[in-house]
Coordinates of C-alpha atoms in Angstrom, one line a residue:
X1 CA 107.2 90.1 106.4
X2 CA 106.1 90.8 102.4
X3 CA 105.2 87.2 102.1
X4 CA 103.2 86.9 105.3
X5 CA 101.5 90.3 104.4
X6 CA 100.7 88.5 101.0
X7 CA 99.8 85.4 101.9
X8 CA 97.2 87.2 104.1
X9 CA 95.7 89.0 101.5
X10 CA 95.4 85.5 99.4
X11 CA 93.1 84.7 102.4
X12 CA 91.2 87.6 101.9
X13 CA 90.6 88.1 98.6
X14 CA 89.3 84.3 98.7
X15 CA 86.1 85.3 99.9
X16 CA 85.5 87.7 97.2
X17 CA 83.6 84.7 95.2
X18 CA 82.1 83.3 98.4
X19 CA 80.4 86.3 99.5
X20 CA 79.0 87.7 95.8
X21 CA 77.8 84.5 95.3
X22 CA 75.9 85.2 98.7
X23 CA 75.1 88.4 97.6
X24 CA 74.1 87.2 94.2
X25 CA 71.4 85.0 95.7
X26 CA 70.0 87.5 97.5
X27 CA 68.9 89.2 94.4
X28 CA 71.9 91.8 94.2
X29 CA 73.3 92.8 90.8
X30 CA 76.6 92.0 89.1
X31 CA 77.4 95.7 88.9
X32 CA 76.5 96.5 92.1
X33 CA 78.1 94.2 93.9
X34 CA 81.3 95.4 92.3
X35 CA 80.6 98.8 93.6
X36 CA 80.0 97.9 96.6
X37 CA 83.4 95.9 96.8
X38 CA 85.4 98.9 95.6
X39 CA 83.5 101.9 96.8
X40 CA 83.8 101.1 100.3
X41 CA 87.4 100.7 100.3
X42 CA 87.8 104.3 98.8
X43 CA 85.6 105.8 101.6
X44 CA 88.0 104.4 104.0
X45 CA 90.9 105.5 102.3
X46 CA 89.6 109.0 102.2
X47 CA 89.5 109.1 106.0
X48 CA 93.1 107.4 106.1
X49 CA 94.6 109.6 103.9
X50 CA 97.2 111.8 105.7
X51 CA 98.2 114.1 102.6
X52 CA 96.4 114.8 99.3
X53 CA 98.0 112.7 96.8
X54 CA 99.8 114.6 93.3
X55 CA 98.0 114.1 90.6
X56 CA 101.3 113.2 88.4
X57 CA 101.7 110.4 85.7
X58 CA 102.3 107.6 88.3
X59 CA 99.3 108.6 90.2
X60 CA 97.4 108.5 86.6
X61 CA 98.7 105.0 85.6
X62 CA 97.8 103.8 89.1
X63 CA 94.2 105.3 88.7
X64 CA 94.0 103.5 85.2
X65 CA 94.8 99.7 86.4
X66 CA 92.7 100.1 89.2
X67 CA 89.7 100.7 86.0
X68 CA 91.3 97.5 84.7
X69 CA 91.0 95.7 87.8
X70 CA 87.2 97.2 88.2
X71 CA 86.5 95.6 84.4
X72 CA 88.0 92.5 85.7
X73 CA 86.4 91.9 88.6
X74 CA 83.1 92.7 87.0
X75 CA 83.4 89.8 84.5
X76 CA 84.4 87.5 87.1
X77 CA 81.2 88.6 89.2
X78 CA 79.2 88.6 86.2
X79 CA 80.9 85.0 84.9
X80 CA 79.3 83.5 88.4
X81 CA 76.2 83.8 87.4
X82 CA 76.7 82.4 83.7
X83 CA 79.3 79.5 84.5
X84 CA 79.4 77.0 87.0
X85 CA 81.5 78.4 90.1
X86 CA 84.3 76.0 90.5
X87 CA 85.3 76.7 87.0
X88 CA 85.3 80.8 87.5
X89 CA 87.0 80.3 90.2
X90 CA 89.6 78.0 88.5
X91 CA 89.7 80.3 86.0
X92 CA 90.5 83.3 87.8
X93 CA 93.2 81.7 89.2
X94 CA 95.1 81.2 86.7
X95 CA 96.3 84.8 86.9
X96 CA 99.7 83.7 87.3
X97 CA 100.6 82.3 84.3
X98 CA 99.4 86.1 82.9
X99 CA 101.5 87.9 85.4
X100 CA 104.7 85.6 84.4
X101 CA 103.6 86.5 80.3
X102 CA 102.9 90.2 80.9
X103 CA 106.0 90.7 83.4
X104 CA 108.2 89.2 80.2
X105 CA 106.2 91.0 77.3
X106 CA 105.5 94.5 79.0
X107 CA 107.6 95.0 82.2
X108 CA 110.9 93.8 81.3
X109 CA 110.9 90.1 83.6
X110 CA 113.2 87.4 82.8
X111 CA 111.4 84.4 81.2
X112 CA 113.6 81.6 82.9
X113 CA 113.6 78.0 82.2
X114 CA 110.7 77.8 85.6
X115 CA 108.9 80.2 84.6
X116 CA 108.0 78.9 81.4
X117 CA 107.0 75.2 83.1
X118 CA 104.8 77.6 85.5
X119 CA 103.1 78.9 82.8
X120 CA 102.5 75.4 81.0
X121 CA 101.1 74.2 84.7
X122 CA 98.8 76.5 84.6
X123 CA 97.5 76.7 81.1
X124 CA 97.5 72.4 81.9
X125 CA 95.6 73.5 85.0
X126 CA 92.6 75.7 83.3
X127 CA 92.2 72.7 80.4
X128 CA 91.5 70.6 82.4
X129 CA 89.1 72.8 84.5
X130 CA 87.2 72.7 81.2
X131 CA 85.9 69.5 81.7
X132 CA 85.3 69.3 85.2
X133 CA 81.6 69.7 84.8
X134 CA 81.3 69.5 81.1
X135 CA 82.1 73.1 80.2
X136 CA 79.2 73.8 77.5
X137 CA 79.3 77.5 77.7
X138 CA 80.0 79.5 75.0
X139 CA 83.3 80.8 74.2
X140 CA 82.6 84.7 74.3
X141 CA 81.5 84.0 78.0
X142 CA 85.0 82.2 78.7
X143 CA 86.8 85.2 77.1
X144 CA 85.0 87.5 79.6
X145 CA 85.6 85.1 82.6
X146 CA 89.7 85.7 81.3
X147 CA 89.4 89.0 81.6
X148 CA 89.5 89.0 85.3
X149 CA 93.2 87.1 85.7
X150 CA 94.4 89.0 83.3
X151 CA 93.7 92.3 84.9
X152 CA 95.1 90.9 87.8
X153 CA 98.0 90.1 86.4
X154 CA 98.6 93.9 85.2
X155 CA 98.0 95.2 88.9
X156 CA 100.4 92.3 90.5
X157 CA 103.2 93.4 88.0
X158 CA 102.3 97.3 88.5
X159 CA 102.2 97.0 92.5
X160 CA 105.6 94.8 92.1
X161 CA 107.2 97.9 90.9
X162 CA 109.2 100.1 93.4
X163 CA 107.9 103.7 94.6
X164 CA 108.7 106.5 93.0
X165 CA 106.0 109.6 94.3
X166 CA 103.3 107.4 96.1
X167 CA 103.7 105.1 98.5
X168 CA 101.4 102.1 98.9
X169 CA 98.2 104.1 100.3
X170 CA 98.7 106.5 97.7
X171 CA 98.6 103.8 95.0
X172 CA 95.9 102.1 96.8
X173 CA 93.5 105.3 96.5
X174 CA 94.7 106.0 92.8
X175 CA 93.5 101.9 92.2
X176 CA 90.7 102.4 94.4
X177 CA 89.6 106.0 92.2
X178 CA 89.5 104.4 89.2
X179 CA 87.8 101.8 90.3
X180 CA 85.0 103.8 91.0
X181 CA 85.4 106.3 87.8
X182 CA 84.5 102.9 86.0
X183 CA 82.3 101.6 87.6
X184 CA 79.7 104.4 88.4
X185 CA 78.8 105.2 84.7
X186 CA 78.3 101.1 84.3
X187 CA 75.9 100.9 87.2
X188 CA 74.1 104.4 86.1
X189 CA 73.8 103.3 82.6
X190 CA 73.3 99.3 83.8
X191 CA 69.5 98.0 83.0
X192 CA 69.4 96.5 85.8
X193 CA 68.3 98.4 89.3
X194 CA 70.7 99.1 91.3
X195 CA 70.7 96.7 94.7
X196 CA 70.4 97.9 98.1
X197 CA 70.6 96.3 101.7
X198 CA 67.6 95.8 102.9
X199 CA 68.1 93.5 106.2
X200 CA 71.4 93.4 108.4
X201 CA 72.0 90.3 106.7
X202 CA 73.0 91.9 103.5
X203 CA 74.2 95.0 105.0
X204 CA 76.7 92.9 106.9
X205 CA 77.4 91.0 104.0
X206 CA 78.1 94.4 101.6
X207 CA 80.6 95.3 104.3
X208 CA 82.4 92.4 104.5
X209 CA 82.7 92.0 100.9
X210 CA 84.0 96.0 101.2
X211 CA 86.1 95.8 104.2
X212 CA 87.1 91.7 105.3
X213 CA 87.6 91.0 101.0
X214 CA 88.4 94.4 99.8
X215 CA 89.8 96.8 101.9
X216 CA 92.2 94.9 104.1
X217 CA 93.4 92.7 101.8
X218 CA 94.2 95.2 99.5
X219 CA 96.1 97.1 101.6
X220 CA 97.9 94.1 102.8
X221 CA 98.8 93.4 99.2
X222 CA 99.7 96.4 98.1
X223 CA 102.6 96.8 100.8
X224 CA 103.8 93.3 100.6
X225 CA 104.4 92.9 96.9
X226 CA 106.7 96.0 97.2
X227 CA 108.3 93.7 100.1
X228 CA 108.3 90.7 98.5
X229 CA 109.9 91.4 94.3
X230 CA 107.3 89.7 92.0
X231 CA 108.0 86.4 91.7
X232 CA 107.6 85.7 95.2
X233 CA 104.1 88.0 95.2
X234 CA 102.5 85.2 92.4
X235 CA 104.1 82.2 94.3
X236 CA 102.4 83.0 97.8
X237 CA 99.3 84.7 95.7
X238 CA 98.5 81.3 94.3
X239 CA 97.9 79.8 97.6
X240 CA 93.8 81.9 97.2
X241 CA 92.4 79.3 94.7
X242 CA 92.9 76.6 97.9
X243 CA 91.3 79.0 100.1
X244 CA 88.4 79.9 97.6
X245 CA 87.4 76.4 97.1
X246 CA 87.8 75.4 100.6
X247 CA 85.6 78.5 101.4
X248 CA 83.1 77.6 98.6
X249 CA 83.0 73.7 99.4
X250 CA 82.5 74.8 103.8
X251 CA 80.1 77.3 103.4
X252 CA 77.9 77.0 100.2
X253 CA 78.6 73.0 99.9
X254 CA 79.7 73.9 96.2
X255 CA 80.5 70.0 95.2
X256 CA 84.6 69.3 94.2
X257 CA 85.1 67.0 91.4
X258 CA 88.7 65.4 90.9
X259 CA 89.9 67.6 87.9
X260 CA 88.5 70.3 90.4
X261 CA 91.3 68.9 92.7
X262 CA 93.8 68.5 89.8
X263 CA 93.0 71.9 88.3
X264 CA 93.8 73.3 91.6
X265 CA 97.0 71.8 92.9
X266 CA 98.7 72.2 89.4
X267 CA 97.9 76.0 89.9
X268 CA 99.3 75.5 93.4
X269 CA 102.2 73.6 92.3
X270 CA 102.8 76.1 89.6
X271 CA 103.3 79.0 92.3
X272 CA 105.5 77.0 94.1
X273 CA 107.9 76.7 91.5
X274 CA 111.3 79.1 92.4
X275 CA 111.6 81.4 89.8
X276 CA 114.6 81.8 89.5
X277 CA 115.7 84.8 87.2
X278 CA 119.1 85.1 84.8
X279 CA 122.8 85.3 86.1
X280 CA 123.7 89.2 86.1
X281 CA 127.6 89.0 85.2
X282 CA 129.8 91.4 87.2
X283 CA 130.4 94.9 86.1
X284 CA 132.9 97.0 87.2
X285 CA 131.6 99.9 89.2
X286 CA 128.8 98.2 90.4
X287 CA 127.2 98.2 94.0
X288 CA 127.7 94.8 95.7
X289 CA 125.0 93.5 97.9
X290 CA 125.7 90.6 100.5
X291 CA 123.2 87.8 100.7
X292 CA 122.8 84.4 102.1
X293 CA 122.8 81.3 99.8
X294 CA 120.2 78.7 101.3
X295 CA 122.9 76.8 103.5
X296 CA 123.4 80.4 105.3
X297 CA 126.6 81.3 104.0
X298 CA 127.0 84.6 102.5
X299 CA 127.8 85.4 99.3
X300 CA 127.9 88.4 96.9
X301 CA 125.5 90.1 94.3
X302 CA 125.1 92.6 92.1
X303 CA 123.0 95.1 93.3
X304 CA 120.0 95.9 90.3
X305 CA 118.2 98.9 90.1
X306 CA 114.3 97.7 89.7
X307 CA 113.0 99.5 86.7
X308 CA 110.1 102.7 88.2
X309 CA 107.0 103.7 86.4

């Protein structure tokens, strides 16, 4: 159920670049178009809410990814209007090979043998993405489109983690919170004005870049990568740079070049990969847990606690 709940949210989160680009030609800012995505999915929490969350240390750390995540996506909103789209896009994809680097350097993951080749796809994969349209932007605007994978990758390794105080709407809200905490002073402080609907077109479109690409996806993701352990979270995740291209080429006619293609499936084929983690040995005293090899026999394993924040 995690991995269809996932693969859902893939779907949804691939319109994210399809409608700010949308909203971006309509004359709406960078910044406000990331409020827009985050604030409105906060609003709707509040009224989902069932309980008033604690404000303890987990609640805290889930408030500061979600200002991450905020950063993030506003470089990669901002990045649209400075790069060419296919190659944000490309780019922002290759979150994955961040998650696999951050899970092993900060959240105690196993770097296996498949992981690593994952992580050469992709890096493979975003090379070649630099010359799909003869990248000459400058390199400070690449580092900022960079930053938007590799918030992701923090909040796909964060979300991965079991509960502790908070379930997944509590976690979603902290996200959500600091989201906005980030975000507000930006757009306050921002030179440019900030945008408002002003036909149903754009109010439909502000709502389904809050609701269709924010909200339910979100939600979505949030309770299947606590289904689904990490590993299988990036695998299914990876299936959204398909979607966003495909979204991008039907809609705006955004034009797909052959190391477009390339760039793509290696991402693709880098999620795919099993990754498979290291043999626990047995120890004595040990909880067993019964599982199913792939032929449907059953077999035996250890039973590992999943590190909590």
């Amino acid at each position: 159920m995690g991995i269809w709940m996932v693969l859902a949210a893939a779907f949804g989160f691939s319109s994210n670049p399809l409608l700010a680009q949308l909203l971006l030609s309509q004359g709406f800012s960078a910044d406000s178009i990331t409020l827009y995505r985050f604030t409105i999915p906060m609003l709707l929490m509040l009224l989902l809410m069932k309980k008033r969350p604690v404000l303890d240390g987990e609640f805290l750390r889930f408030t500061a990814v979600g200002g991450l995540s905020a950063i993030g996506m506003l470089a990669f909103i901002t990045s649209l209007t400075k790069l060419e789209p296919n190659t944000v896009i490309l780019t922002y994809y290759g979150y994955p090979m961040f998650a696999i680097l951050l899970g092993w350097l900060c959240f105690h993951k196993t770097m296996s043998r498949n992981r690593m080749i994952a992580a050469m796809l992709i890096a493979i994969a975003v090379g070649i993405m630099q010359d799909s349209q003869g990248f000459n932007a400058s390199w400070l605007d690449f580092l900022v489109c960079l930053a938007a994978p590799a918030a992701f990758a923090v909040v796909i390794n964060m979300f991965s983690l079991p509960e502790k105080n908070h379930d997944a709407a509590t976690r979603m809200f902290a996200a959500l919170l600091g989201n906005v905490v980030v975000l507000v002073p930006i757009t306050l402080f921002s030179q440019q004005v900030f945008s408002l609907p002003s036909t149903l077109e754009q109010l439909g479109l502000v709502f389904a870049l809050g609701v269709l690409s924010a909200a339910l996806p979100q939600y979505l993701f949030s309770r299947g990568a606590q289904l689904a352990d990490m590993e299988k979270t990036t695998m299914v995740s990876s299936c959204e740079v398909v979607f966003a291209l495909g979204l991008a080429w039907f809609f705006l006619g955004d034009a797909l070049s052959m190391n477009d293609i390339m760039a793509a499936m290696l991402i693709l084929l880098a999620g795919l990969i099993r990754y498979e983690g290291m043999p626990t040995p047995r120890d004595d005293g040990k909880d067993m847990d019964e599982s199913e090899n792939e032929d449907g026999t059953a077999f035996i394993q250890p039973r590992i606690e999943k590190r909590s924040i």
